[in-house]
PDB file of C-alpha atoms and ligand atoms in Angstrom:
ATOM      1  CA  UNK A 102      55.396 168.915 118.881  1.00  0.00           C
ATOM      2  CA  UNK A 103      57.445 165.935 118.613  1.00  0.00           C
ATOM      3  CA  UNK A 104      60.224 165.616 115.938  1.00  0.00           C
ATOM      4  CA  UNK A 105      61.062 162.151 114.671  1.00  0.00           C
ATOM      5  CA  UNK A 106      63.808 161.230 112.190  1.00  0.00           C
ATOM      6  CA  UNK A 107      63.084 158.368 109.856  1.00  0.00           C
ATOM      7  CA  UNK A 108      65.215 155.180 110.864  1.00  0.00           C
ATOM      8  CA  UNK A 109      67.196 155.590 107.745  1.00  0.00           C
ATOM      9  CA  UNK A 110      67.703 158.887 105.837  1.00  0.00           C
ATOM     10  CA  UNK A 111      70.304 160.854 103.960  1.00  0.00           C
ATOM     11  CA  UNK A 112      73.797 159.858 102.630  1.00  0.00           C
ATOM     12  CA  UNK A 113      74.318 156.463 101.508  1.00  0.00           C
ATOM     13  CA  UNK A 114      77.522 154.547 101.876  1.00  0.00           C
ATOM     14  CA  UNK A 115      78.896 155.444  98.248  1.00  0.00           C
ATOM     15  CA  UNK A 116      78.147 159.325  98.838  1.00  0.00           C
ATOM     16  CA  UNK A 117      79.834 159.340 102.375  1.00  0.00           C
ATOM     17  CA  UNK A 118      82.777 157.700 100.805  1.00  0.00           C
ATOM     18  CA  UNK A 119      83.138 159.944  97.910  1.00  0.00           C
ATOM     19  CA  UNK A 120      83.087 162.927 100.194  1.00  0.00           C
ATOM     20  CA  UNK A 121      85.563 161.776 102.387  1.00  0.00           C
ATOM     21  CA  UNK A 122      87.690 160.914  99.326  1.00  0.00           C
ATOM     22  CA  UNK A 123      87.233 164.467  97.980  1.00  0.00           C
ATOM     23  CA  UNK A 124      88.118 165.912 101.378  1.00  0.00           C
ATOM     24  CA  UNK A 125      91.276 164.146 101.400  1.00  0.00           C
ATOM     25  CA  UNK A 126      92.303 165.820  98.064  1.00  0.00           C
ATOM     26  CA  UNK A 127      91.902 169.589  98.679  1.00  0.00           C
ATOM     27  CA  UNK A 128      92.273 171.689  95.471  1.00  0.00           C
ATOM     28  CA  UNK A 129      91.188 168.962  93.168  1.00  0.00           C
ATOM     29  CA  UNK A 130      88.130 169.030  90.892  1.00  0.00           C
ATOM     30  CA  UNK A 131      85.262 166.775  90.681  1.00  0.00           C
ATOM     31  CA  UNK A 132      84.112 165.365  87.277  1.00  0.00           C
ATOM     32  CA  UNK A 133      80.359 166.295  87.479  1.00  0.00           C
ATOM     33  CA  UNK A 134      78.836 167.256  90.773  1.00  0.00           C
ATOM     34  CA  UNK A 135      79.789 164.665  93.570  1.00  0.00           C
ATOM     35  CA  UNK A 136      76.223 164.797  94.796  1.00  0.00           C
ATOM     36  CA  UNK A 137      73.020 166.680  93.842  1.00  0.00           C
ATOM     37  CA  UNK A 138      73.097 169.086  96.566  1.00  0.00           C
ATOM     38  CA  UNK A 139      74.439 172.577  95.933  1.00  0.00           C
ATOM     39  CA  UNK A 140      74.973 173.641  99.716  1.00  0.00           C
ATOM     40  CA  UNK A 141      77.140 170.576 100.275  1.00  0.00           C
ATOM     41  CA  UNK A 142      79.200 171.380  96.885  1.00  0.00           C
ATOM     42  CA  UNK A 143      79.583 174.975  98.216  1.00  0.00           C
ATOM     43  CA  UNK A 144      80.858 173.557 101.457  1.00  0.00           C
ATOM     44  CA  UNK A 145      83.599 171.444  99.701  1.00  0.00           C
ATOM     45  CA  UNK A 146      84.563 174.424  97.632  1.00  0.00           C
ATOM     46  CA  UNK A 147      84.776 176.836 100.636  1.00  0.00           C
ATOM     47  CA  UNK A 148      86.508 174.444 103.009  1.00  0.00           C
ATOM     48  CA  UNK A 149      88.712 172.388 100.662  1.00  0.00           C
ATOM     49  CA  UNK A 150      88.869 174.350  97.670  1.00  0.00           C
ATOM     50  CA  UNK A 151      87.156 171.389  95.628  1.00  0.00           C
ATOM     51  CA  UNK A 152      86.203 172.768  92.134  1.00  0.00           C
ATOM     52  CA  UNK A 153      83.648 171.056  89.598  1.00  0.00           C
ATOM     53  CA  UNK A 154      84.130 170.432  85.792  1.00  0.00           C
ATOM     54  CA  UNK A 155      81.057 169.573  83.955  1.00  0.00           C
ATOM     55  CA  UNK A 156      82.411 167.663  80.978  1.00  0.00           C
ATOM     56  CA  UNK A 157      85.460 165.769  79.658  1.00  0.00           C
ATOM     57  CA  UNK A 158      86.993 168.650  77.885  1.00  0.00           C
ATOM     58  CA  UNK A 159      87.099 170.582  81.064  1.00  0.00           C
ATOM     59  CA  UNK A 160      88.244 167.694  82.915  1.00  0.00           C
ATOM     60  CA  UNK A 161      91.454 167.347  80.598  1.00  0.00           C
ATOM     61  CA  UNK A 162      92.260 170.937  81.583  1.00  0.00           C
ATOM     62  CA  UNK A 163      92.917 170.116  85.226  1.00  0.00           C
ATOM     63  CA  UNK A 164      95.586 168.155  87.085  1.00  0.00           C
ATOM     64  CA  UNK A 165      93.773 166.497  89.576  1.00  0.00           C
ATOM     65  CA  UNK A 166      90.200 164.977  89.167  1.00  0.00           C
ATOM     66  CA  UNK A 167      87.820 163.047  91.508  1.00  0.00           C
ATOM     67  CA  UNK A 168      85.507 160.605  89.642  1.00  0.00           C
ATOM     68  CA  UNK A 169      82.251 160.913  91.166  1.00  0.00           C
ATOM     69  CA  UNK A 170      79.971 158.019  92.449  1.00  0.00           C
ATOM     70  CA  UNK A 171      78.310 157.201  89.215  1.00  0.00           C
ATOM     71  CA  UNK A 172      81.633 156.486  87.565  1.00  0.00           C
ATOM     72  CA  UNK A 173      82.657 157.480  83.931  1.00  0.00           C
ATOM     73  CA  UNK A 174      83.144 155.689  80.670  1.00  0.00           C
ATOM     74  CA  UNK A 175      86.053 153.491  80.482  1.00  0.00           C
ATOM     75  CA  UNK A 176      87.901 155.346  77.586  1.00  0.00           C
ATOM     76  CA  UNK A 177      87.565 158.680  79.342  1.00  0.00           C
ATOM     77  CA  UNK A 178      89.172 157.124  82.500  1.00  0.00           C
ATOM     78  CA  UNK A 179      91.892 155.590  80.387  1.00  0.00           C
ATOM     79  CA  UNK A 180      92.675 158.821  78.507  1.00  0.00           C
ATOM     80  CA  UNK A 181      92.714 160.983  81.851  1.00  0.00           C
ATOM     81  CA  UNK A 182      95.360 158.393  83.169  1.00  0.00           C
ATOM     82  CA  UNK A 183      97.406 158.455  80.023  1.00  0.00           C
ATOM     83  CA  UNK A 184      97.466 162.368  80.084  1.00  0.00           C
ATOM     84  CA  UNK A 185      99.201 161.916  83.399  1.00  0.00           C
ATOM     85  CA  UNK A 186      96.511 163.445  85.648  1.00  0.00           C
ATOM     86  CA  UNK A 187      95.986 162.500  89.199  1.00  0.00           C
ATOM     87  CA  UNK A 188      92.786 160.386  88.985  1.00  0.00           C
ATOM     88  CA  UNK A 189      91.057 159.881  92.194  1.00  0.00           C
ATOM     89  CA  UNK A 190      88.374 157.356  91.688  1.00  0.00           C
ATOM     90  CA  UNK A 191      85.483 157.886  94.005  1.00  0.00           C
ATOM     91  CA  UNK A 192      83.235 155.603  91.935  1.00  0.00           C
ATOM     92  CA  UNK A 193      80.838 153.795  94.422  1.00  0.00           C
ATOM     93  CA  UNK A 194      81.977 150.208  94.818  1.00  0.00           C
ATOM     94  CA  UNK A 195      78.311 149.245  93.967  1.00  0.00           C
ATOM     95  CA  UNK A 196      78.854 150.829  90.549  1.00  0.00           C
ATOM     96  CA  UNK A 197      82.256 149.301  89.989  1.00  0.00           C
ATOM     97  CA  UNK A 198      80.685 145.959  90.292  1.00  0.00           C
ATOM     98  CA  UNK A 199      78.391 146.137  87.299  1.00  0.00           C
ATOM     99  CA  UNK A 200      81.315 147.744  85.278  1.00  0.00           C
ATOM    100  CA  UNK A 201      83.458 144.765  86.040  1.00  0.00           C
ATOM    101  CA  UNK A 202      80.730 142.149  85.361  1.00  0.00           C
ATOM    102  CA  UNK A 203      80.041 143.718  81.783  1.00  0.00           C
ATOM    103  CA  UNK A 204      83.699 143.582  81.082  1.00  0.00           C
ATOM    104  CA  UNK A 205      84.098 139.942  82.136  1.00  0.00           C
ATOM    105  CA  UNK A 206      80.808 138.729  80.673  1.00  0.00           C
ATOM    106  CA  UNK A 207      81.339 140.476  77.129  1.00  0.00           C
ATOM    107  CA  UNK A 208      85.086 138.769  77.229  1.00  0.00           C
ATOM    108  CA  UNK A 209      83.445 135.505  77.614  1.00  0.00           C
ATOM    109  CA  UNK A 210      81.193 136.111  74.593  1.00  0.00           C
ATOM    110  CA  UNK A 211      77.819 137.030  76.326  1.00  0.00           C
ATOM    111  CA  UNK A 212      75.420 139.467  74.969  1.00  0.00           C
ATOM    112  CA  UNK A 213      74.911 142.162  77.600  1.00  0.00           C
ATOM    113  CA  UNK A 214      71.546 143.649  78.914  1.00  0.00           C
ATOM    114  CA  UNK A 215      71.787 146.641  81.087  1.00  0.00           C
ATOM    115  CA  UNK A 216      68.396 147.502  82.788  1.00  0.00           C
ATOM    116  CA  UNK A 217      68.528 151.293  83.101  1.00  0.00           C
ATOM    117  CA  UNK A 218      68.311 154.697  81.813  1.00  0.00           C
ATOM    118  CA  UNK A 219      70.728 154.998  78.775  1.00  0.00           C
ATOM    119  CA  UNK A 220      71.099 158.741  79.520  1.00  0.00           C
ATOM    120  CA  UNK A 221      72.161 158.416  83.116  1.00  0.00           C
ATOM    121  CA  UNK A 222      76.081 158.727  83.552  1.00  0.00           C
ATOM    122  CA  UNK A 223      76.211 155.464  85.643  1.00  0.00           C
ATOM    123  CA  UNK A 224      74.705 153.512  82.626  1.00  0.00           C
ATOM    124  CA  UNK A 225      76.819 155.352  79.995  1.00  0.00           C
ATOM    125  CA  UNK A 226      79.784 154.297  82.246  1.00  0.00           C
ATOM    126  CA  UNK A 227      78.707 150.652  82.837  1.00  0.00           C
ATOM    127  CA  UNK A 228      77.858 150.057  79.076  1.00  0.00           C
ATOM    128  CA  UNK A 229      81.318 151.314  78.140  1.00  0.00           C
ATOM    129  CA  UNK A 230      82.969 148.295  79.854  1.00  0.00           C
ATOM    130  CA  UNK A 231      81.476 145.913  77.087  1.00  0.00           C
ATOM    131  CA  UNK A 232      84.370 144.702  74.945  1.00  0.00           C
ATOM    132  CA  UNK A 233      82.412 145.221  71.749  1.00  0.00           C
ATOM    133  CA  UNK A 234      79.715 148.031  72.116  1.00  0.00           C
ATOM    134  CA  UNK A 235      77.706 146.130  69.591  1.00  0.00           C
ATOM    135  CA  UNK A 236      76.948 143.483  72.196  1.00  0.00           C
ATOM    136  CA  UNK A 237      75.711 145.744  74.890  1.00  0.00           C
ATOM    137  CA  UNK A 238      72.063 146.822  75.026  1.00  0.00           C
ATOM    138  CA  UNK A 239      70.132 149.196  77.451  1.00  0.00           C
ATOM    139  CA  UNK A 240      66.501 148.494  78.028  1.00  0.00           C
ATOM    140  CA  UNK A 241      63.920 149.981  80.354  1.00  0.00           C
ATOM    141  CA  UNK A 242      60.927 148.083  79.171  1.00  0.00           C
ATOM    142  CA  UNK A 243      60.539 144.292  78.358  1.00  0.00           C
ATOM    143  CA  UNK A 244      59.082 145.300  74.837  1.00  0.00           C
ATOM    144  CA  UNK A 245      62.414 146.558  73.989  1.00  0.00           C
ATOM    145  CA  UNK A 246      63.909 143.265  74.206  1.00  0.00           C
ATOM    146  CA  UNK A 247      61.955 142.058  71.243  1.00  0.00           C
ATOM    147  CA  UNK A 248      64.012 143.767  68.543  1.00  0.00           C
ATOM    148  CA  UNK A 249      67.370 143.182  69.969  1.00  0.00           C
ATOM    149  CA  UNK A 250      69.877 140.925  68.121  1.00  0.00           C
ATOM    150  CA  UNK A 251      70.735 138.780  71.336  1.00  0.00           C
ATOM    151  CA  UNK A 252      73.012 135.831  71.084  1.00  0.00           C
ATOM    152  CA  UNK A 253      71.854 132.577  72.791  1.00  0.00           C
ATOM    153  CA  UNK A 254      73.788 133.456  76.149  1.00  0.00           C
ATOM    154  CA  UNK A 255      73.020 136.738  77.819  1.00  0.00           C
ATOM    155  CA  UNK A 256      74.063 138.411  80.882  1.00  0.00           C
ATOM    156  CA  UNK A 257      72.099 141.119  82.609  1.00  0.00           C
ATOM    157  CA  UNK A 258      72.806 143.713  85.148  1.00  0.00           C
ATOM    158  CA  UNK A 259      70.756 146.708  86.608  1.00  0.00           C
ATOM    159  CA  UNK A 260      71.285 150.260  87.293  1.00  0.00           C
ATOM    160  CA  UNK A 261      71.868 150.433  91.008  1.00  0.00           C
ATOM    161  CA  UNK A 262      68.708 152.408  91.636  1.00  0.00           C
ATOM    162  CA  UNK A 263      66.076 150.356  89.910  1.00  0.00           C
ATOM    163  CA  UNK A 264      63.206 148.614  91.484  1.00  0.00           C
ATOM    164  CA  UNK A 265      63.736 144.946  91.976  1.00  0.00           C
ATOM    165  CA  UNK A 266      60.241 144.175  90.714  1.00  0.00           C
ATOM    166  CA  UNK A 267      60.832 145.878  87.400  1.00  0.00           C
ATOM    167  CA  UNK A 268      64.340 144.179  87.094  1.00  0.00           C
ATOM    168  CA  UNK A 269      62.521 140.725  87.557  1.00  0.00           C
ATOM    169  CA  UNK A 270      60.169 141.478  84.566  1.00  0.00           C
ATOM    170  CA  UNK A 271      63.062 141.890  82.169  1.00  0.00           C
ATOM    171  CA  UNK A 272      64.876 138.831  83.643  1.00  0.00           C
ATOM    172  CA  UNK A 273      61.580 136.762  83.090  1.00  0.00           C
ATOM    173  CA  UNK A 274      61.277 137.859  79.547  1.00  0.00           C
ATOM    174  CA  UNK A 275      64.901 137.134  78.841  1.00  0.00           C
ATOM    175  CA  UNK A 276      64.724 133.570  80.384  1.00  0.00           C
ATOM    176  CA  UNK A 277      61.886 132.742  78.020  1.00  0.00           C
ATOM    177  CA  UNK A 278      63.813 133.970  75.019  1.00  0.00           C
ATOM    178  CA  UNK A 279      67.471 132.859  75.487  1.00  0.00           C
ATOM    179  CA  UNK A 280      69.062 129.448  76.144  1.00  0.00           C
ATOM    180  CA  UNK A 281      71.401 130.792  79.007  1.00  0.00           C
ATOM    181  CA  UNK A 282      70.868 133.920  81.177  1.00  0.00           C
ATOM    182  CA  UNK A 283      73.339 135.015  83.715  1.00  0.00           C
ATOM    183  CA  UNK A 284      71.525 137.289  86.138  1.00  0.00           C
ATOM    184  CA  UNK A 285      73.599 139.735  88.158  1.00  0.00           C
ATOM    185  CA  UNK A 286      71.489 141.576  90.856  1.00  0.00           C
ATOM    186  CA  UNK A 287      73.414 144.987  91.034  1.00  0.00           C
ATOM    187  CA  UNK A 288      70.606 146.877  92.548  1.00  0.00           C
ATOM    188  CA  UNK A 289      71.706 148.891  95.645  1.00  0.00           C
ATOM    189  CA  UNK A 290      69.564 148.714  98.609  1.00  0.00           C
ATOM    190  CA  UNK A 291      70.347 152.315 100.115  1.00  0.00           C
ATOM    191  CA  UNK A 292      67.600 153.973  98.087  1.00  0.00           C
ATOM    192  CA  UNK A 293      64.982 151.419  99.367  1.00  0.00           C
ATOM    193  CA  UNK A 294      66.028 151.500 102.942  1.00  0.00           C
ATOM    194  CA  UNK A 295      65.477 155.286 102.938  1.00  0.00           C
ATOM    195  CA  UNK A 296      62.179 154.877 101.066  1.00  0.00           C
ATOM    196  CA  UNK A 297      60.718 152.314 103.457  1.00  0.00           C
ATOM    197  CA  UNK A 298      61.647 154.163 106.536  1.00  0.00           C
ATOM    198  CA  UNK A 299      60.118 157.490 105.176  1.00  0.00           C
ATOM    199  CA  UNK A 300      57.141 155.610 104.299  1.00  0.00           C
ATOM    200  CA  UNK A 301      56.727 154.016 107.696  1.00  0.00           C
ATOM    201  CA  UNK A 302      57.211 157.381 109.562  1.00  0.00           C
ATOM    202  CA  UNK A 303      54.837 159.215 107.091  1.00  0.00           C
ATOM    203  CA  UNK A 304      52.047 156.943 108.052  1.00  0.00           C
ATOM    204  CA  UNK A 305      52.093 158.132 111.760  1.00  0.00           C
ATOM    205  CA  UNK A 306      53.296 161.783 111.127  1.00  0.00           C
ATOM    206  CA  UNK A 307      51.025 164.817 110.924  1.00  0.00           C
ATOM    207  CA  UNK A 308      53.568 166.629 108.930  1.00  0.00           C
ATOM    208  CA  UNK A 309      56.501 165.276 107.015  1.00  0.00           C
ATOM    209  CA  UNK A 310      59.530 167.281 106.071  1.00  0.00           C
ATOM    210  CA  UNK A 311      61.879 165.811 103.281  1.00  0.00           C
ATOM    211  CA  UNK A 312      65.030 167.598 102.854  1.00  0.00           C
ATOM    212  CA  UNK A 313      67.012 167.507  99.824  1.00  0.00           C
ATOM    213  CA  UNK A 314      67.971 169.085  96.355  1.00  0.00           C
ATOM    214  CA  UNK A 315      64.976 170.004  94.362  1.00  0.00           C
ATOM    215  CA  UNK A 316      66.745 168.415  91.231  1.00  0.00           C
ATOM    216  CA  UNK A 317      67.656 165.217  92.978  1.00  0.00           C
ATOM    217  CA  UNK A 318      65.267 162.440  91.699  1.00  0.00           C
ATOM    218  CA  UNK A 319      65.909 160.359  94.633  1.00  0.00           C
ATOM    219  CA  UNK A 320      64.644 163.237  97.080  1.00  0.00           C
ATOM    220  CA  UNK A 321      61.614 163.952  94.704  1.00  0.00           C
ATOM    221  CA  UNK A 322      60.702 160.315  95.031  1.00  0.00           C
ATOM    222  CA  UNK A 323      60.929 160.179  98.706  1.00  0.00           C
ATOM    223  CA  UNK A 324      58.651 163.256  98.791  1.00  0.00           C
ATOM    224  CA  UNK A 325      56.137 161.561  96.553  1.00  0.00           C
ATOM    225  CA  UNK A 326      56.151 158.424  98.647  1.00  0.00           C
ATOM    226  CA  UNK A 327      55.507 160.537 101.947  1.00  0.00           C
ATOM    227  CA  UNK A 328      52.634 162.469 100.142  1.00  0.00           C
ATOM    228  CA  UNK A 329      50.997 159.096  99.676  1.00  0.00           C
ATOM    229  CA  UNK A 330      50.557 158.628 103.349  1.00  0.00           C
ATOM    230  CA  UNK A 331      50.767 162.096 104.832  1.00  0.00           C
ATOM    231  CA  UNK A 332      49.219 165.018 102.842  1.00  0.00           C
ATOM    232  CA  UNK A 333      51.155 167.709 104.783  1.00  0.00           C
ATOM    233  CA  UNK A 334      54.499 166.552 103.138  1.00  0.00           C
ATOM    234  CA  UNK A 335      56.899 169.159 102.118  1.00  0.00           C
ATOM    235  CA  UNK A 336      60.265 169.155 100.238  1.00  0.00           C
ATOM    236  CA  UNK A 337      62.744 171.890 101.431  1.00  0.00           C
ATOM    237  CA  UNK A 338      66.350 172.363 100.418  1.00  0.00           C
ATOM    238  CA  UNK A 339      67.313 173.857 103.708  1.00  0.00           C
ATOM    239  CA  UNK A 340      65.861 175.416 106.995  1.00  0.00           C
ATOM    240  CA  UNK A 341      65.199 178.698 105.049  1.00  0.00           C
ATOM    241  CA  UNK A 342      62.300 177.279 103.307  1.00  0.00           C
ATOM    242  CA  UNK A 343      60.266 176.104 106.285  1.00  0.00           C
ATOM    243  CA  UNK A 344      56.925 177.799 106.723  1.00  0.00           C
ATOM    244  CA  UNK A 345      55.701 178.205 110.336  1.00  0.00           C
ATOM    245  CA  UNK A 346      52.060 177.559 109.260  1.00  0.00           C
ATOM    246  CA  UNK A 347      52.965 174.013 108.351  1.00  0.00           C
ATOM    247  CA  UNK A 348      53.478 173.020 112.018  1.00  0.00           C
ATOM    248  CA  UNK A 349      50.423 174.756 113.458  1.00  0.00           C
ATOM    249  CA  UNK A 350      48.478 172.320 115.567  1.00  0.00           C
ATOM    250  CA  UNK A 351      50.625 169.343 114.679  1.00  0.00           C
ATOM    251  CA  UNK A 352      51.677 166.654 117.051  1.00  0.00           C
ATOM    252  CA  UNK A 353      54.306 164.641 115.156  1.00  0.00           C
ATOM    253  CA  UNK A 354      56.765 166.138 112.608  1.00  0.00           C
ATOM    254  CA  UNK A 355      58.511 163.295 110.689  1.00  0.00           C
ATOM    255  CA  UNK A 356      61.953 163.953 108.941  1.00  0.00           C
ATOM    256  CA  UNK A 357      63.572 162.264 105.981  1.00  0.00           C
ATOM    257  CA  UNK A 358      66.462 163.230 103.730  1.00  0.00           C
ATOM    258  CA  UNK A 359      67.524 162.382 100.385  1.00  0.00           C
ATOM    259  CA  UNK A 360      70.526 160.311  99.665  1.00  0.00           C
ATOM    260  CA  UNK A 361      72.568 163.550  98.776  1.00  0.00           C
ATOM    261  CA  UNK A 362      71.664 165.523 101.967  1.00  0.00           C
ATOM    262  CA  UNK A 363      74.320 166.020 104.574  1.00  0.00           C
ATOM    263  CA  UNK A 364      73.704 165.589 108.202  1.00  0.00           C
ATOM    264  CA  UNK A 365      74.529 169.345 108.804  1.00  0.00           C
ATOM    265  CA  UNK A 366      71.581 170.635 106.763  1.00  0.00           C
ATOM    266  CA  UNK A 367      69.387 167.972 108.536  1.00  0.00           C
ATOM    267  CA  UNK A 368      70.492 169.385 111.823  1.00  0.00           C
ATOM    268  CA  UNK A 369      69.774 173.008 110.702  1.00  0.00           C
ATOM    269  CA  UNK A 370      66.219 171.976 109.680  1.00  0.00           C
ATOM    270  CA  UNK A 371      65.519 170.271 113.144  1.00  0.00           C
ATOM    271  CA  UNK A 372      67.057 173.341 114.993  1.00  0.00           C
ATOM    272  CA  UNK A 373      64.835 175.733 112.986  1.00  0.00           C
ATOM    273  CA  UNK A 374      61.545 173.540 113.446  1.00  0.00           C
ATOM    274  CA  UNK A 375      62.307 173.445 117.056  1.00  0.00           C
ATOM    275  CA  UNK A 376      62.702 177.328 117.370  1.00  0.00           C
ATOM    276  CA  UNK A 377      59.474 177.689 115.377  1.00  0.00           C
ATOM    277  CA  UNK A 378      57.379 175.479 117.468  1.00  0.00           C
ATOM    278  CA  UNK A 379      58.866 176.388 120.887  1.00  0.00           C
TER     279      UNK A 379
HETATM  280 FE1  LIG B 184      76.461 153.620  95.861  1.00  0.00          FE
HETATM  281 FE2  LIG B 184      74.214 152.865  96.389  1.00  0.00          FE
HETATM  282 FE3  LIG B 184      74.924 155.186  97.047  1.00  0.00          FE
HETATM  283  S1  LIG B 184      75.117 152.617  94.486  1.00  0.00           S
HETATM  284  S2  LIG B 184      76.367 155.815  95.622  1.00  0.00           S
HETATM  285  S3  LIG B 184      75.612 153.392  97.806  1.00  0.00           S
HETATM  286  S4  LIG B 184      72.841 154.546  96.334  1.00  0.00           S
END
């Protein structure tokens, strides 16, 4: 059986960067998990003594704190710095951009629309950069725009992981309603590159293995895309979850991995599949 890796898979630029930054600060703590992968978090703990704090109260108790890729609210960042903590900012630059846009546009008197999930840490962070919280609105659907007390000039940004087509729907609705709309496309392509590559491979593969955390929405999405094209698509966290029966009589095994899956786990899975099918 042949094994083929998707042309794009695994860690995105922002996650690679955050892990490198954390590794450069052994003994520090990350504010929230750096990535949705417990094996990688365990490796960082074991090799670099990188701890984890889950909320702001806990973050205030440690000396050295790594801000994860999604970023944190502006007031929390300010407070941690004011308390004299060593704050190591690993916020992905693609997330810093919408934060800065929101800050600038709200200073210039624009209403701010953020297309995204209000409960996601990235969006809680981005919205917090508005000068006046009453001028910033988070929406997921066009219909939500109707009730909003928007000014005649509006700026819009998107959560980095949103679909461009959905973003355009909100933009269209805004253009019809407001005199001036400043559109900032803050969607990050990394997710779609992995998705497109997985779909292309799943179309040809007899069995598809998607590697990633079971709680990672990005991995689950990859798995469901693969399922559309290849019935025999399986999501595993690591090589221990592989079932030899999946590979019986198969010619091509495709492999993809979520944006939080490190290469060493991918390699372990490949090694194990090879040993099962030898
Ligand atoms: Fe950054 Fe895009 Fe990854 S926003 S954390 S490079 S998915």
